[in-house]
XYZ file of C-alpha atoms in Angstrom:
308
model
C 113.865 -38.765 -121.550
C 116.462 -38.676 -119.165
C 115.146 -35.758 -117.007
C 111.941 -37.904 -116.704
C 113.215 -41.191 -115.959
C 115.947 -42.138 -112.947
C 117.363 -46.104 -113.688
C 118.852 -47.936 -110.863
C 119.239 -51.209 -110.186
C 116.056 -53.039 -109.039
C 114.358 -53.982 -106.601
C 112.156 -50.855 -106.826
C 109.757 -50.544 -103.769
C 109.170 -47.382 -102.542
C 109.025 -47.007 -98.205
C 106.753 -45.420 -96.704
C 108.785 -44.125 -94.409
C 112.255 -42.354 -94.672
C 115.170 -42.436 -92.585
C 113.904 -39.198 -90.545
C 110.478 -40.383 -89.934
C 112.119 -44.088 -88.793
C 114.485 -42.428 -86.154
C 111.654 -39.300 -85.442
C 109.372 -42.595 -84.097
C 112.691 -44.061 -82.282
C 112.962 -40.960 -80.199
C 109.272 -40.792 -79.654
C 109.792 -44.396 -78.624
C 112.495 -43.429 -76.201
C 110.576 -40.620 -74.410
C 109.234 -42.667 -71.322
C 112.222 -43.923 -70.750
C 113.979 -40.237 -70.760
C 111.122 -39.254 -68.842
C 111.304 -41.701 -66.377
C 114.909 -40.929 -66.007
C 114.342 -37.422 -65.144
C 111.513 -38.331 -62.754
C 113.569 -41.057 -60.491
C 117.103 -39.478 -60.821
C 116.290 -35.491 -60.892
C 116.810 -32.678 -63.419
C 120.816 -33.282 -64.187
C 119.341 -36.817 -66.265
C 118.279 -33.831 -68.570
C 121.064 -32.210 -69.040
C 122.972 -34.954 -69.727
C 120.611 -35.713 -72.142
C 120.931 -32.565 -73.661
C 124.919 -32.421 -73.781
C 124.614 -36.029 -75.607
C 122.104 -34.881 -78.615
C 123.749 -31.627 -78.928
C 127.467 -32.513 -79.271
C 126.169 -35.533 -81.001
C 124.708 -33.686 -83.748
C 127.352 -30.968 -83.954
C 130.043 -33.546 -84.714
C 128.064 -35.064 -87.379
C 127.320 -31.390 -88.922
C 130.820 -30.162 -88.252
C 132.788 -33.651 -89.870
C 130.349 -33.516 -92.918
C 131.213 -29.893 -93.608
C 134.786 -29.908 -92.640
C 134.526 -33.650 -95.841
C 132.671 -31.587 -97.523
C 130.115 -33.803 -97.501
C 126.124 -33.869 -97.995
C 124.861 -33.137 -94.409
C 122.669 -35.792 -92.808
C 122.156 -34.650 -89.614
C 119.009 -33.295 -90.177
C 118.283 -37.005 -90.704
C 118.024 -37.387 -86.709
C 119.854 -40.512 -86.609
C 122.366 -38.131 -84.404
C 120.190 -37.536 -82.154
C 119.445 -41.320 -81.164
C 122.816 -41.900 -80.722
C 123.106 -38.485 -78.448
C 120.227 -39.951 -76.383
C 120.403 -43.744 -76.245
C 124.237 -42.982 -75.434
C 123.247 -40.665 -72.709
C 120.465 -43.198 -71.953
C 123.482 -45.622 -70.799
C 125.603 -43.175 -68.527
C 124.866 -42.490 -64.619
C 123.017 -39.072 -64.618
C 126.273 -37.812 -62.463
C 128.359 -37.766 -65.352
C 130.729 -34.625 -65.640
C 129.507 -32.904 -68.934
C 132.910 -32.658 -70.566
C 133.088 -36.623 -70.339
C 129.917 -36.996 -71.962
C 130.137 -34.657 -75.084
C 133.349 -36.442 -75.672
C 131.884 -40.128 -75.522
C 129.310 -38.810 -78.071
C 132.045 -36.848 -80.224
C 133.618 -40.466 -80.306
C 130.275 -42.037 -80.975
C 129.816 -40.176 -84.025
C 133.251 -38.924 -85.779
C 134.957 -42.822 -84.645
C 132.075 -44.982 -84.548
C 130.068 -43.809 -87.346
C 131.599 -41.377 -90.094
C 135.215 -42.722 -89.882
C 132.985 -46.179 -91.414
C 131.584 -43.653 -93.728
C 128.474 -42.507 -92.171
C 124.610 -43.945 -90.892
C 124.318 -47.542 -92.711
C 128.032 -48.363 -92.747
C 129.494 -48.369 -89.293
C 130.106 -51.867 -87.836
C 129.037 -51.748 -84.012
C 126.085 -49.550 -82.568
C 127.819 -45.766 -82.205
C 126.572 -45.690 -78.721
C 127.511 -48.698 -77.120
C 130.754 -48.030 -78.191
C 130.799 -44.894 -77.470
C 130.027 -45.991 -73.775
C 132.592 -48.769 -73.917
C 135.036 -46.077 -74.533
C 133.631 -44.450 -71.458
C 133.558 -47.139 -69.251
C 137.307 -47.771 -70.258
C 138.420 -44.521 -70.028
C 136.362 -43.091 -66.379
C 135.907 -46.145 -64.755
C 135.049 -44.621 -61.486
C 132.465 -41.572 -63.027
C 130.354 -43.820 -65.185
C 129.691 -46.858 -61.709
C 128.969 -43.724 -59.775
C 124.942 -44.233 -59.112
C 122.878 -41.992 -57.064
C 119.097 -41.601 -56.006
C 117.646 -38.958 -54.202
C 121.446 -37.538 -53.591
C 122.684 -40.924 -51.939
C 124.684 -42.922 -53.398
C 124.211 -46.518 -53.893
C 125.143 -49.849 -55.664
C 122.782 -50.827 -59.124
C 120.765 -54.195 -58.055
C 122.976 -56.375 -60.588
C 126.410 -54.826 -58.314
C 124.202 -56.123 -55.618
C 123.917 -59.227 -56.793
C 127.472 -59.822 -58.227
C 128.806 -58.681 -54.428
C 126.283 -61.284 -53.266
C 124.068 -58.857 -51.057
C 121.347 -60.584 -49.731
C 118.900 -57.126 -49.597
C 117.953 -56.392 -53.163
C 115.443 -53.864 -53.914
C 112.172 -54.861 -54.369
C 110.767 -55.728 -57.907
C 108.097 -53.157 -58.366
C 110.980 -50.442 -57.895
C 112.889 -52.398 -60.517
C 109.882 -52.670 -62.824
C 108.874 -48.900 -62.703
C 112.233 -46.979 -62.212
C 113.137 -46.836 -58.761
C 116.461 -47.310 -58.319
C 120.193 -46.297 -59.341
C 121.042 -46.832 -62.517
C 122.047 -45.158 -66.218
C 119.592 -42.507 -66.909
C 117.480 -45.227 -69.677
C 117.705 -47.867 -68.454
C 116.110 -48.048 -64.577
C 111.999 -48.410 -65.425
C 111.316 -51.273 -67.299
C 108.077 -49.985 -67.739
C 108.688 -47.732 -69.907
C 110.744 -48.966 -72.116
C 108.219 -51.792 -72.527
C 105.929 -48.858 -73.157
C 108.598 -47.505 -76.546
C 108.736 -51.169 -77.689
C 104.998 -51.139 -77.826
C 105.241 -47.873 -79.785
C 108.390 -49.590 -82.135
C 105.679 -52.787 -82.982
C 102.763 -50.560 -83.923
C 104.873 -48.019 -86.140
C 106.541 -51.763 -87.536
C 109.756 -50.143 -87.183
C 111.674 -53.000 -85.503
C 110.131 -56.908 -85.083
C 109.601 -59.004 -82.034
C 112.433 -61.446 -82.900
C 115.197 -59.818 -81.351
C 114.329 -58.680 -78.347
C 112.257 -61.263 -76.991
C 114.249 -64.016 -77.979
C 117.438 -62.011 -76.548
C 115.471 -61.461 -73.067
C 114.025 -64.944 -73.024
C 117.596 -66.554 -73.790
C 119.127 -64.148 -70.122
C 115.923 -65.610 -68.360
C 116.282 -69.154 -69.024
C 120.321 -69.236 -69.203
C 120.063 -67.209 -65.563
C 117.534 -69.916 -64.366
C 120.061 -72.892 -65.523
C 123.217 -71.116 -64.228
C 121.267 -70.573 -60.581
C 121.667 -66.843 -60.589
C 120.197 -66.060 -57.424
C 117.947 -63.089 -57.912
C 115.854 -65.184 -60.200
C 115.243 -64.807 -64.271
C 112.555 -62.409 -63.568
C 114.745 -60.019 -61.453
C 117.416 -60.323 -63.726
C 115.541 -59.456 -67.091
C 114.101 -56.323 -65.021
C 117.668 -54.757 -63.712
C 119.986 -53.492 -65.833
C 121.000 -52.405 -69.289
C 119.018 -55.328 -71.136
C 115.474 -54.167 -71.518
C 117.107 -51.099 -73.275
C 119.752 -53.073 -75.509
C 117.700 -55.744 -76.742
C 114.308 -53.280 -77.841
C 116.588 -49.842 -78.892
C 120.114 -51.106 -79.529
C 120.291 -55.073 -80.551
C 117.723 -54.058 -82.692
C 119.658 -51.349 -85.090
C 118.997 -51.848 -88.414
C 122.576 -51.319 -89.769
C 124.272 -53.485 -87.156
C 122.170 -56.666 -86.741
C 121.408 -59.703 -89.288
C 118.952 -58.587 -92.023
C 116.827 -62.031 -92.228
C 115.077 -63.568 -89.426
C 117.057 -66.759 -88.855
C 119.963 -64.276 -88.202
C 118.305 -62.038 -86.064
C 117.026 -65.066 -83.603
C 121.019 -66.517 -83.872
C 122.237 -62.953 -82.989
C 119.715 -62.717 -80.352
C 120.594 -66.025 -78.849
C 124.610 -64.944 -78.853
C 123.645 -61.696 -77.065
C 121.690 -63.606 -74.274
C 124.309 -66.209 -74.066
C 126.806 -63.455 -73.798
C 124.899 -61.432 -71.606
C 124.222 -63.944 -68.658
C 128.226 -65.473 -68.942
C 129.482 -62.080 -68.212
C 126.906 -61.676 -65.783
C 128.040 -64.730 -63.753
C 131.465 -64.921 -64.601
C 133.020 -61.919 -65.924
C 134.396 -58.847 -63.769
C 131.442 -56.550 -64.490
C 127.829 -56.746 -62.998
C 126.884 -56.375 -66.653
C 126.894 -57.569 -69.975
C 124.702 -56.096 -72.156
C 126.816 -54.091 -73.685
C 129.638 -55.795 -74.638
C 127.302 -58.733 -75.830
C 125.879 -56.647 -78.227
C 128.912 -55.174 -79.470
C 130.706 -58.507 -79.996
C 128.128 -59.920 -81.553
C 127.735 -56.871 -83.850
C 131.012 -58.021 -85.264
C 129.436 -61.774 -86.576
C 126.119 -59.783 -88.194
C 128.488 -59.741 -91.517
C 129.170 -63.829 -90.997
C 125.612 -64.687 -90.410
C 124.166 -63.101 -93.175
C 126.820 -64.928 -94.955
C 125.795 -68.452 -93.715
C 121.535 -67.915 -93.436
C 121.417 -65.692 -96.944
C 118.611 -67.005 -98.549
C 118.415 -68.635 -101.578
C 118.139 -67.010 -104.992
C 114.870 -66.700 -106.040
C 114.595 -69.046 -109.344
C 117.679 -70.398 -108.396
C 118.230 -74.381 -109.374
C 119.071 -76.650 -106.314
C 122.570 -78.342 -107.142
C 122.967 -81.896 -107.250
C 126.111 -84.034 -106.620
């Protein structure tokens, strides 16, 4: 009997889709964005790309072995931390710095916690964090077409009156991290995310509509629609804000989360040292996902209301 039967604890519901497929559809998601990335800022977005998802995976294959653990980087979740971390550097990135953001991304971030469904912040961001901390000057390098050039949020924090226009915000052209330039097409992977039902609306449109309206009420002077365009937030709220393992697991959470990265998002914005806050929102707000489910768990099913 016991070679026929497996007993676990219940619930029992079977998915219909396994980790592999989930993060197979979150790269398939991610491909206009890569591709756009390539088309607006030239062939070396690709091989940063490449450096990212290689060393990315390595590390995971490597630190399993070397634990003598089961392997899960055939799993692909690896490989969308490779990419959405190379996603969120300038595509003029020396190599060495990116293989050893994603070596952090994976051995720090994620298997020092014990692996995919246990680490605390999303791999990537921090993994960029790191980055950002460690090369100041290599990852707020931005080119296009070989010239350098300020991102349209360092515009607007140095208070330049000539922005670039909106359609080259909305489709890609303009300097910028390799992922996060054409709003276009990430709007395009979020469209693919709905369909497959791998991630709900709740986060990201309540995190984008919370920058637009907070950015209308603080007076930011490129406008809500400008600001929700630029930038790292298209990308964090649809591919990062949105990991499963790091954000609230019921609804009410997800909008409160959503509203903390917005809120976040547009103070740093306006106030803080940086052009941008999308990032660090997320990542600070990653660290209250355990304290929200805590306060909005939902009732017991069955369970009796207490009086007095």
């Amino acid at each position: 009997m016991e070679r026929l039967l497996a007993v676990s604890s219940s619930p029992h519901i079977h998915a219909a889709q396994d980790t592999r497929a989930v993060m197979g559809w979150v790269l398939i998601a991610l491909a206009p964005a890569g591709a756009a990335g390539v088309y607006f800022l030239g062939l070396r977005a690709l091989a940063v790309m490449a450096v990212c998802v290689v060393f990315s995976v390595l590390a995971e294959y490597v630190w399993q072995k070397g634990m003598k653990q089961q392997s899960t980087s055939g799993d692909l979740s690896a490989a969308v931390t490779g990419l959405l971390l190379a996603y969120n550097l300038p595509p003029t990135i020396p190599f060495w710095m990116a293989a050893v953001g994603s070596l952090f991304a994976i051995i720090v971030v994620k298997q020092f916690f014990g692996g995919i469904g246990f680490n605390i912040v999303n791999p990537a961001l921090a993994g960029r964090a790191m980055m950002l901390t460690s090369w100041p000057v290599a990852m707020t390098t931005w080119t296009i077409d070989g010239v350098s050039g300020a991102t349209p949020l360092a515009l607007i924090k140095g208070g330049s009156a000539e922005l670039p226009a909106l359609c080259d915000v909305f489709i890609g052209n303009i300097g910028g991290c390799i992922g996060e330039t054409s709003a276009i097409a990430l709007l395009i992977g979020f469209a693919i995310l709905l369909a497959k039902k791998i991630v709900s609306w709740h986060i990201p449109v309540v995190y984008v509509a919370t920058v637009a309206a907070l950015s209308a009420v603080l007076g930011r002077p490129a406008g809500p629609v400008y600001e929700i365009f630029c930038g790292g937030l298209m990308l964090g709220a649809i591919f990062m804000a949105t990991d499963y393992t790091t954000s609230p697991m019921t609804r009410k959470g997800q909008v409160l989360f959503a509203l903390g990265c917005g809120l976040l998002t547009t103070l740093i914005r306006t106030f803080g040292g940086y052009p941008e806050g999308v990032s660090y929102s997320i990542l600070i707000m990653n660290l209250t996902v355990p304290l929200i489910d805590k306060l909005l768990r939902p009732r017991v099913f069955g369970e009796v209301k207490k009086h007095g």
